[in-house]
Coordinates of C-alpha atoms in Angstrom, one line a residue:
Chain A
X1 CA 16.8 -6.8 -4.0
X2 CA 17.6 -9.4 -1.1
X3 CA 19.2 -6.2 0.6
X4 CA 15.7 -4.4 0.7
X5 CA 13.8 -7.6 1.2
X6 CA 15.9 -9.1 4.5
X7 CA 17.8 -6.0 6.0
X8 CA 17.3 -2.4 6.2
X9 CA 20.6 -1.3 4.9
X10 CA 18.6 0.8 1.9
X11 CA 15.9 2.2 4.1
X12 CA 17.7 5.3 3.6
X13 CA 18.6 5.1 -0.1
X14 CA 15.1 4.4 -0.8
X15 CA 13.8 7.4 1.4
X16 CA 16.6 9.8 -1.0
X17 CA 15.0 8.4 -3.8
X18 CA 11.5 8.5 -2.9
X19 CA 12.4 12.1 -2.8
X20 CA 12.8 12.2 -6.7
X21 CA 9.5 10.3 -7.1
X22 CA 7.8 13.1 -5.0
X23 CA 6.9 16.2 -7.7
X24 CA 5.4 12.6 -10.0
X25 CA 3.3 11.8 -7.1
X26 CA 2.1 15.0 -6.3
X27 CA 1.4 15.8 -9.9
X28 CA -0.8 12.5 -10.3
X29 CA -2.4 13.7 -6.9
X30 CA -3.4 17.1 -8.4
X31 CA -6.3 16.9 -10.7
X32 CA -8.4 15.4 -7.5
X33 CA -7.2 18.2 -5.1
X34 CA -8.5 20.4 -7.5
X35 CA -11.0 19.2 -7.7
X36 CA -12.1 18.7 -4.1
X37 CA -10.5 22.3 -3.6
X38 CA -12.9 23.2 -5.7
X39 CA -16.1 21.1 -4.4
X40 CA -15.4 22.9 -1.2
X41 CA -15.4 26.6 -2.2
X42 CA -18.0 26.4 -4.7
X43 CA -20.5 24.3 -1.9
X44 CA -23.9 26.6 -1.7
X45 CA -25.1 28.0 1.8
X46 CA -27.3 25.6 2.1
X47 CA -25.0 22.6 1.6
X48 CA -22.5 24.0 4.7
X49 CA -25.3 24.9 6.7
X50 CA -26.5 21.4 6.5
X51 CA -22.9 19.6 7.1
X52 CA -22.5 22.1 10.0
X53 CA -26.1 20.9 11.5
X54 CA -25.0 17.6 11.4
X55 CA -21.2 17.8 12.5
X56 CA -22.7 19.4 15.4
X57 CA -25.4 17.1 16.3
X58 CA -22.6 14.6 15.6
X59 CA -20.0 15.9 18.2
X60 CA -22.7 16.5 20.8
X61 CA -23.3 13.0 20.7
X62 CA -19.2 11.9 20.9
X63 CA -19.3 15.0 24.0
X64 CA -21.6 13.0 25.8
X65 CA -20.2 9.9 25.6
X66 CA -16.2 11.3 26.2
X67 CA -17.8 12.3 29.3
X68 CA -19.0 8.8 30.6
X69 CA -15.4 7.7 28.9
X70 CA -13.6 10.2 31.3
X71 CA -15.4 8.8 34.2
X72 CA -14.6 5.4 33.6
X73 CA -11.2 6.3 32.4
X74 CA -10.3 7.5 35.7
X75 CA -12.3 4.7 37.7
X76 CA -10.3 2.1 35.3
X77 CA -7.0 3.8 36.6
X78 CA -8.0 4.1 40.2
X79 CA -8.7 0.4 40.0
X80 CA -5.4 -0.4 37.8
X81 CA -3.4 1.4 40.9
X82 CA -4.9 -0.8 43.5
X83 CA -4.0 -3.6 41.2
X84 CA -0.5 -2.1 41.4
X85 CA 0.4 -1.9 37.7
X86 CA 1.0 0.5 35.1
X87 CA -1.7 1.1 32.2
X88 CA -2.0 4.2 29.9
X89 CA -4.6 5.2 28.2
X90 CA -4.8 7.5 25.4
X91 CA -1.8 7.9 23.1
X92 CA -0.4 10.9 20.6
X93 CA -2.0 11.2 17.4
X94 CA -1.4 13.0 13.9
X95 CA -4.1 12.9 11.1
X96 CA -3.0 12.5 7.8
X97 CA -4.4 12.1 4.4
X98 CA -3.9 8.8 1.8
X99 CA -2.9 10.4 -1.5
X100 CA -5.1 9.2 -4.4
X101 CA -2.2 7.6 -6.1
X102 CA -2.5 3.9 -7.3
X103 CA 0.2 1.7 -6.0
X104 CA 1.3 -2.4 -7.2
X105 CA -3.0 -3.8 -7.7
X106 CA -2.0 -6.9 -5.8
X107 CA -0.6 -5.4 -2.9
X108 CA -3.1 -3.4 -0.3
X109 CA -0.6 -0.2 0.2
X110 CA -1.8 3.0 0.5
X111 CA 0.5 6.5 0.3
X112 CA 0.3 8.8 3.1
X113 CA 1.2 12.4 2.5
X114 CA 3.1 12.6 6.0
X115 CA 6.8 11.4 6.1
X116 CA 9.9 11.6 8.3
X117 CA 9.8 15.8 8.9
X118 CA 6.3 14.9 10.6
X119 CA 8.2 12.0 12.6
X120 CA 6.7 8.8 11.1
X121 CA 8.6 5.8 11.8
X122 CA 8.2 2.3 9.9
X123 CA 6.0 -0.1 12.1
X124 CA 3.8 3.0 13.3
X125 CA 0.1 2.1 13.2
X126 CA -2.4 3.8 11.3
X127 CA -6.1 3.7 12.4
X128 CA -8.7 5.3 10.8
X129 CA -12.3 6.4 12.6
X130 CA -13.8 2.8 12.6
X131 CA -10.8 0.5 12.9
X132 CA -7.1 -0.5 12.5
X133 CA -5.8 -0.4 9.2
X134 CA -2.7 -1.3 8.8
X135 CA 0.8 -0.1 9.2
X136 CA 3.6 2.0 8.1
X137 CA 6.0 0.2 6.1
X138 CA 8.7 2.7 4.0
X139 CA 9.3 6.2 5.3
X140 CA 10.2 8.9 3.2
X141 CA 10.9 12.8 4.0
X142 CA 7.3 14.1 3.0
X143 CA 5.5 10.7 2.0
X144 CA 5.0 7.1 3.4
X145 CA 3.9 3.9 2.4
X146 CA 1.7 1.8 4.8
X147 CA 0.3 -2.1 4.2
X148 CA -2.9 -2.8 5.0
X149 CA -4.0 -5.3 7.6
X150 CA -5.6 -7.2 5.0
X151 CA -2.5 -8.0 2.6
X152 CA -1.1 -11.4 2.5
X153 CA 2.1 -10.2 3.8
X154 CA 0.2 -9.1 7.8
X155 CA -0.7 -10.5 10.2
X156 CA -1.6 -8.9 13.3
X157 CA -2.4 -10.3 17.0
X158 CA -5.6 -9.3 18.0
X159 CA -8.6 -11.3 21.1
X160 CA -12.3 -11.4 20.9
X161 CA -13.7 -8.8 22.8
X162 CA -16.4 -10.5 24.8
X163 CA -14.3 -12.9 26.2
X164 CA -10.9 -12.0 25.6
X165 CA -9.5 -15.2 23.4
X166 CA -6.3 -14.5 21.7
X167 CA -5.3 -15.2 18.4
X168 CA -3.9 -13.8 15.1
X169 CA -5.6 -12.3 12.1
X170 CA -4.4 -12.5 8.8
X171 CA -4.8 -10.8 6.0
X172 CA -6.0 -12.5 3.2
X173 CA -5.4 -10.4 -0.3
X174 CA -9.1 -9.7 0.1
X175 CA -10.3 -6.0 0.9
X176 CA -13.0 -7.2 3.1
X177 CA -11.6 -10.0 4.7
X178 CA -9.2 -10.8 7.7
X179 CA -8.8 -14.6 8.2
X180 CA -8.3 -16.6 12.0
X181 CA -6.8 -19.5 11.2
X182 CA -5.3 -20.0 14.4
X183 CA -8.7 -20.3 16.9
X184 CA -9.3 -24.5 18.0
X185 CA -12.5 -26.0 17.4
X186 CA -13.8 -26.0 20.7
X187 CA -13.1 -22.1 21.2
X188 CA -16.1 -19.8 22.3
X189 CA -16.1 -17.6 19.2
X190 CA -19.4 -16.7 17.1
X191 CA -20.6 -14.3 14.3
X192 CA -20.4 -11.2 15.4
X193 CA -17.7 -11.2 18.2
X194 CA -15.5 -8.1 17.8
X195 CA -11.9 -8.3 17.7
X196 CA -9.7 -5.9 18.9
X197 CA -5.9 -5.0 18.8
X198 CA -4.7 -7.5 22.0
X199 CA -1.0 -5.2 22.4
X200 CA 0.6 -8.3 22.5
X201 CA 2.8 -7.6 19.1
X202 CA 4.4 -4.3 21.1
X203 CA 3.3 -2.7 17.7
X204 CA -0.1 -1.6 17.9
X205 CA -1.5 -0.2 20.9
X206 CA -4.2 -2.8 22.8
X207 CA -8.0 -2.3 22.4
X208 CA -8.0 -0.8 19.2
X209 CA -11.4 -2.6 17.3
X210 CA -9.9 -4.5 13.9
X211 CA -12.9 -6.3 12.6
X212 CA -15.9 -8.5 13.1
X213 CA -16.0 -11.8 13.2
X214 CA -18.3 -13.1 9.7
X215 CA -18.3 -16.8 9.8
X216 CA -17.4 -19.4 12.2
X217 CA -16.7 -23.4 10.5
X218 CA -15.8 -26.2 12.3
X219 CA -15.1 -28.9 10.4
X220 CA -14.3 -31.9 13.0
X221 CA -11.5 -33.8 10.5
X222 CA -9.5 -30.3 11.3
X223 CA -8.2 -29.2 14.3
X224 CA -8.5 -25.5 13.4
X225 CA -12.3 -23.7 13.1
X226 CA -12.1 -22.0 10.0
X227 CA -12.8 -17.8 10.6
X228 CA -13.4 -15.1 8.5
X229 CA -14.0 -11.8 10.0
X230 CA -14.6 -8.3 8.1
X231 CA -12.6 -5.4 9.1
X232 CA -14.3 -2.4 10.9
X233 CA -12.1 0.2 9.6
X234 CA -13.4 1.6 5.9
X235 CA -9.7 0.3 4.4
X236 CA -10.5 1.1 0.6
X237 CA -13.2 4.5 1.5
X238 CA -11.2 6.4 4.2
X239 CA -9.3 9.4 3.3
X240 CA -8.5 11.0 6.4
X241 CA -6.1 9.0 9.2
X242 CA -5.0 8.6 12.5
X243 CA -1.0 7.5 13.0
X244 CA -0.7 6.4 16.2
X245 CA 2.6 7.1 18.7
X246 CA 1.8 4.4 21.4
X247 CA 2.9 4.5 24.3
X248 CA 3.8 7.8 24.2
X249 CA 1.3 9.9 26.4
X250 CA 2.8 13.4 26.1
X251 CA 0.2 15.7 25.8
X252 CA -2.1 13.4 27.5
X253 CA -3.0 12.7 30.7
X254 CA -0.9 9.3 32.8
X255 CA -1.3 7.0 35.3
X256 CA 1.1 8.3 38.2
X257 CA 3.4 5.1 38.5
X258 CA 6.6 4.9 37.5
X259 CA 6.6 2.3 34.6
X260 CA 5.3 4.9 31.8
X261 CA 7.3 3.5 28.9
X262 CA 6.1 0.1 29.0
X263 CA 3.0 -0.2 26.6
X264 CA 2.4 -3.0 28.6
X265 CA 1.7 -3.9 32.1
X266 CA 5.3 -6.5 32.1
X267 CA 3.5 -9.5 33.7
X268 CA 0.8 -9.3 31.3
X269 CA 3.3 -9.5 28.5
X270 CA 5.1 -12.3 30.0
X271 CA 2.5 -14.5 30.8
X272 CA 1.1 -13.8 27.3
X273 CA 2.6 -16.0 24.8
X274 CA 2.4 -19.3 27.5
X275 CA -1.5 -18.9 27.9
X276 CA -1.0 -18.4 23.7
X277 CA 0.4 -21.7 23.5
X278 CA -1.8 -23.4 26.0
X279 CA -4.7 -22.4 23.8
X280 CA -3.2 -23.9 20.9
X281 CA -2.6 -26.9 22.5
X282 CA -5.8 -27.8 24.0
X283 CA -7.7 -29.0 20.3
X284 CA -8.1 -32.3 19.9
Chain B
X1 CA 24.1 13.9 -36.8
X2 CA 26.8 14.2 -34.5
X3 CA 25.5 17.6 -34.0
X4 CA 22.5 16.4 -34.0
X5 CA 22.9 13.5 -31.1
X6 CA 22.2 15.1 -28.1
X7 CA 18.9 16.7 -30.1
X8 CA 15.5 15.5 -28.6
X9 CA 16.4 14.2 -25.4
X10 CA 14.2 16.4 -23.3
X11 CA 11.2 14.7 -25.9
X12 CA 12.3 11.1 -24.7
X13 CA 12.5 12.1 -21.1
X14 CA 9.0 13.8 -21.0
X15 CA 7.6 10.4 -22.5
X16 CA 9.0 8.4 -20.0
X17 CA 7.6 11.1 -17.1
X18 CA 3.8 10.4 -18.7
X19 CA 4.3 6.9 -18.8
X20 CA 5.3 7.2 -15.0
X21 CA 2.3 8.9 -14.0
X22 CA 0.4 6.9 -16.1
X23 CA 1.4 4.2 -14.0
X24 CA 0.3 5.6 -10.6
X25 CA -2.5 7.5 -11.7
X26 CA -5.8 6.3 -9.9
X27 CA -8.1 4.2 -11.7
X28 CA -11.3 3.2 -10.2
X29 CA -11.2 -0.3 -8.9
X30 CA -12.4 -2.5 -11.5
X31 CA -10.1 -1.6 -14.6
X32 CA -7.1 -1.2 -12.1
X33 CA -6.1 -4.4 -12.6
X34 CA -5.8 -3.8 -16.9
X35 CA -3.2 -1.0 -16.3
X36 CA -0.8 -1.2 -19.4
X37 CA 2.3 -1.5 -18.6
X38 CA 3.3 2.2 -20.0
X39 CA 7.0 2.6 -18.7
X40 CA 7.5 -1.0 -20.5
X41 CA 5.9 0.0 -23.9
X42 CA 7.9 3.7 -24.0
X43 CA 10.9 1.7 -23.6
X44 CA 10.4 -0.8 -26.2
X45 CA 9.9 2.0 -28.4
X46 CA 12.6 3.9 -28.0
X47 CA 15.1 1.1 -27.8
X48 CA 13.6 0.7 -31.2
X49 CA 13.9 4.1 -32.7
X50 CA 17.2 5.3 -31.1
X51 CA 19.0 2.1 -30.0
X52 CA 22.5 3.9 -29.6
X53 CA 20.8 6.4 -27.2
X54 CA 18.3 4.5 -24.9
X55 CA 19.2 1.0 -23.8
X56 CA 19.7 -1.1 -20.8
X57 CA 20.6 1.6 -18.3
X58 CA 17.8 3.6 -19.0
X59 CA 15.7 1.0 -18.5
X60 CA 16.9 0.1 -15.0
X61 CA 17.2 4.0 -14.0
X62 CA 12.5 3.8 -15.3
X63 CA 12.6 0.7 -13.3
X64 CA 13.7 1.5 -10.3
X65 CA 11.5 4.6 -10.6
X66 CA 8.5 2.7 -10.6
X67 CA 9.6 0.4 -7.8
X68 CA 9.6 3.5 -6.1
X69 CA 6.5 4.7 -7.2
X70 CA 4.3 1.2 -6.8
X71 CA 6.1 0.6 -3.6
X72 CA 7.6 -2.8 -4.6
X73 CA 10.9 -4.1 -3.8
X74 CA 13.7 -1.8 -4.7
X75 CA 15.2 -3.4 -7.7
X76 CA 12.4 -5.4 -9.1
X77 CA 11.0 -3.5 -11.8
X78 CA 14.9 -2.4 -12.2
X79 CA 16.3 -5.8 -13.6
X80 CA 13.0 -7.0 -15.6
X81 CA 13.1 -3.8 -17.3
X82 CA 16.6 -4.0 -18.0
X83 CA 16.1 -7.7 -19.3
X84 CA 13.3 -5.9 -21.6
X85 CA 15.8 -3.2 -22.8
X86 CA 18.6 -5.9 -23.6
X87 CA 16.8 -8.3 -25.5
X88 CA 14.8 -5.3 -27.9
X89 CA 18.8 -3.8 -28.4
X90 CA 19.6 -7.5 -29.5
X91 CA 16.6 -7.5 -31.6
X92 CA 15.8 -4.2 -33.1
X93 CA 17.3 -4.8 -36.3
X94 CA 14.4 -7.7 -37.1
X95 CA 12.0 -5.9 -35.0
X96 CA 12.1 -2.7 -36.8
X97 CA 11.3 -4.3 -40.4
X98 CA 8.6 -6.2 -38.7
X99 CA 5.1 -5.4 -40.2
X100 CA 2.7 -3.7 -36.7
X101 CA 0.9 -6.6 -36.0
X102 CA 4.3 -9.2 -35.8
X103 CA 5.9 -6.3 -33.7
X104 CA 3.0 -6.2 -31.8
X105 CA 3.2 -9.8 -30.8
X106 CA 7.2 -9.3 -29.9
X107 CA 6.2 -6.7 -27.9
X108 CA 3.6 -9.2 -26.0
X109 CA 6.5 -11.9 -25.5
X110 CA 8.5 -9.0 -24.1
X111 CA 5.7 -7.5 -21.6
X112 CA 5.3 -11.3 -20.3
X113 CA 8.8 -11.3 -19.7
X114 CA 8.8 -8.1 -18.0
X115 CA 5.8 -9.4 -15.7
X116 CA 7.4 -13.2 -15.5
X117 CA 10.3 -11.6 -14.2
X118 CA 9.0 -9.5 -11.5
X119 CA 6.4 -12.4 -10.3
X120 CA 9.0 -14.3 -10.2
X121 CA 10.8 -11.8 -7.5
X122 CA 7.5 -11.7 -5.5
X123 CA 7.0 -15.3 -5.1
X124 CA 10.6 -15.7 -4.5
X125 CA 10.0 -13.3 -0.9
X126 CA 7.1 -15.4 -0.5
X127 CA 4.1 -13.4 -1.7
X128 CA 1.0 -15.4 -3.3
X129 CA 0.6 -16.6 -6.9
X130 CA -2.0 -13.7 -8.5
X131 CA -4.9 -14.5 -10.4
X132 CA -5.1 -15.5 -13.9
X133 CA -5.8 -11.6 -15.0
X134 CA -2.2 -10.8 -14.0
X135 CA -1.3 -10.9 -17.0
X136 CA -4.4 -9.1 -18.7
X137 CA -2.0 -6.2 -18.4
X138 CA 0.2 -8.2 -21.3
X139 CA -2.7 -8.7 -23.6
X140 CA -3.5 -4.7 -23.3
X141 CA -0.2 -3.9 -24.2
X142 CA -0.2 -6.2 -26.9
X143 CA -3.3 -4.6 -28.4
X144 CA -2.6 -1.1 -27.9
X145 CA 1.5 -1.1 -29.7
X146 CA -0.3 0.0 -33.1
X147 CA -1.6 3.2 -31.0
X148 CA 2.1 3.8 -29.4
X149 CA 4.0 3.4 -32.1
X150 CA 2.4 5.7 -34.6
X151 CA 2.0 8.2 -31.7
X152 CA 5.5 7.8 -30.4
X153 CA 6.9 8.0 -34.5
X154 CA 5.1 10.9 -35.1
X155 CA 6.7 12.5 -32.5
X156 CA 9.9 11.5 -33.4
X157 CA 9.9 12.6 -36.8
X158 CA 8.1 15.8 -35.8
X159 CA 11.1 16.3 -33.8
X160 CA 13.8 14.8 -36.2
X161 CA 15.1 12.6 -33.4
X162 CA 17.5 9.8 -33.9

């Protein structure tokens, strides 16, 4: 047990075993794959016609925005270039589906029905349409288990969008709730901010959104405000996935320099934990 | 019944499987928390019923199965299980001559222990204390013995195992 809990010595006696749990998992999976198998062949005319009609209505919409996004994707790298550093944009993705399979109630895990054969690694981040979600934790050879962002156990460095504060949320045991307890009482955060993924981990790629900001509380005999912010991603509805490769732009388009593995632009990540720090210090 | 030892042992291993996908199957959100403890109630049973055939190894080979099946640390559900199997071997002779509703209560002491145990794991990694209904679970288990053990003796007998 202190094996699994402080070194990775059993990572790969787990993923052999996980093997044997795999015909249990998929045979508590089944009845609701039959079931949605069959809500899906028996659905009328009418219904698909419908779901089409607004899928398409749907991805006109996303077309017309990914075509602003192009143009500013390209302006943002001219503009990085003359800035002289390295930025990537865009990162391989695999979709995978949680399987409906009830794990330890008082942990937020999920099961993912992709494993090692589809090159999942531990630490990978998972996003779903909306939001972050967590990460991969155990890999096995067709399944793997991923913590959300809001168990007790994460914690995950994100900065207000708006004005680009950084700090850490943490989960809190609560589905809906990601607590800040790191922002000083005098920082410029209010309902409503959105927080997004700030990179600075080397574990989840920057800019992802992760929640928004619910309650701000500053109680002067503390030197901490007291946050609570919601998480955008659906964590306990989704069903469908995105696990995230960052930093590795292979079947997408790159920024011509030459620093292409760094997920990071180095300065940024040096000068990073310093301005942390100074932030920190500044309460009262 | 030395012929008759290895008879019934696919039976005992397909009640264990149930009570392992019992344990994962999905439950909606506000009774997940109740979940019997299933692989822990088999297990008392059988280390009732056939003592000389299902004991403390068995009960760390179903533990370690549901660490991997719940995700928690490997080993976890492993030595509280195997805890549970050794104390019902030390006391099946009372147990068994017990009237239901006293085994029932044993069986509650020994589901707590099986929980106590494996809380006691999680804080010791550093996870947070649960709730009270932690050990609802417990309670459930206690309640619903009657219901295993007639089910579980009928099958035995209809079977002949021992």
């Amino acid at each position: 047990m202190m094996m699994d809990h402080r070194q990775n010595h059993i990572d790969s006696l787990r993923a052999g075993l996980s093997l044997l749990v795999y015909p249990l998992q998929l045979a508590v999976e089944m009845p609701g794959a039959v079931s949605e198998w069959f809500r899906e062949s028996l659905a009328t005319r009418r219904q698909l016609q419908e779901e089409n009609a607004s899928l398409r209505t749907q991805m006109l919409m996303l077309k017309a925005r990914g075509q602003k996004l192009q143009a500013l994707e390209t302006e943002n790298i001219r503009l990085r270039e003359l800035l002289d550093s390295a930025f990537m944009i865009g990162e391989r993705v695999l979709v995978a589906e949680l399987m409906s399979v009830d794990l330890d109630p008082y942990k937020h895990q999920v099961l993912i029905n992709k494993g090692e054969l589809d090159k999942i690694y531990p630490g990978q981040p998972i996003l779903d349409a909306d939001g972050v979600m967590g990460q991969v934790v155990h890999v096995g050879p067709y399944t793997s288990t991923a913590i959300l962002i809001t168990d007790t156990s994460h914690a995950l460095p994100v900065q207000v969008n708006r004005n680009g504060i950084r700090t850490i949320a943490l989960g809190s045991g609560t589905i809906n709730r990601l607590e800040l307890p790191y922002i000083p009482n005098n920082a410029d955060i209010q309902p409503g901010d959105l927080l997004v993924t700030s990179g600075l981990g080397g574990r989840f790629p920057p800019g992802y959104p992760v929640a928004v900001v619910q309650g701000v509380q500053h109680d002067p005999g503390r030197s901490f405000a007291a946050v609570v912010a919601t998480p955008s991603a659906k964590l306990n509805r989704s069903r469908e996935i995105l696990l995230v490769w960052p930093g590795d732009t292979s079947t997408l388009e790159t920024s011509s320099t030459g620093q292409t593995e760094a997920p990071l632009p180095p300065e940024e990540q040096l000068v990073a934990p310093e301005e942390a720090a100074a932030t920190t210090e500044e309460n009262p | 019944m030395i012929l008759g030892r290895r008879h019934g042992g696919g039976i005992i291993a397909v009640t264990f499987v149930i009570a392992l996908l019992l344990t994962i199957a999905p439950l909606p959100d506000s009774v997940r928390y109740l979940r019997p403890d299933w692989v822990g109630l088999v297990l008392i049973y059988w280390c009732l019923a056939v003592p000389d055939r299902v004991g403390v190894g068995t009960g760390w080979g179903m533990g370690l199965l549901v660490d991997l099946l719940t995700g928690s640390l490997l080993g976890q559900h492993a030595m509280a299980l195997a805890v549970v199997a050794f104390l019902t071997l030390k006391l099946h002779l009372r147990v068994r001559l017990f009237p239901v509703w006293q085994q029932a209560l044993t069986v509650l002491v020994l589901l707590i222990l099986h929980q106590l145990l494996s809380l006691w794991v999680s804080r010791f990694i550093g996870r947070p204390g649960p709730p009270f209904s932690y050990w609802a679970p417990s309670l459930l288990g206690m309640f619903i013995w009657p219901f295993i053990y007639i089910a579980l003796r009928s099958l035995r007998r209809g079977f002949r195992i021992s």
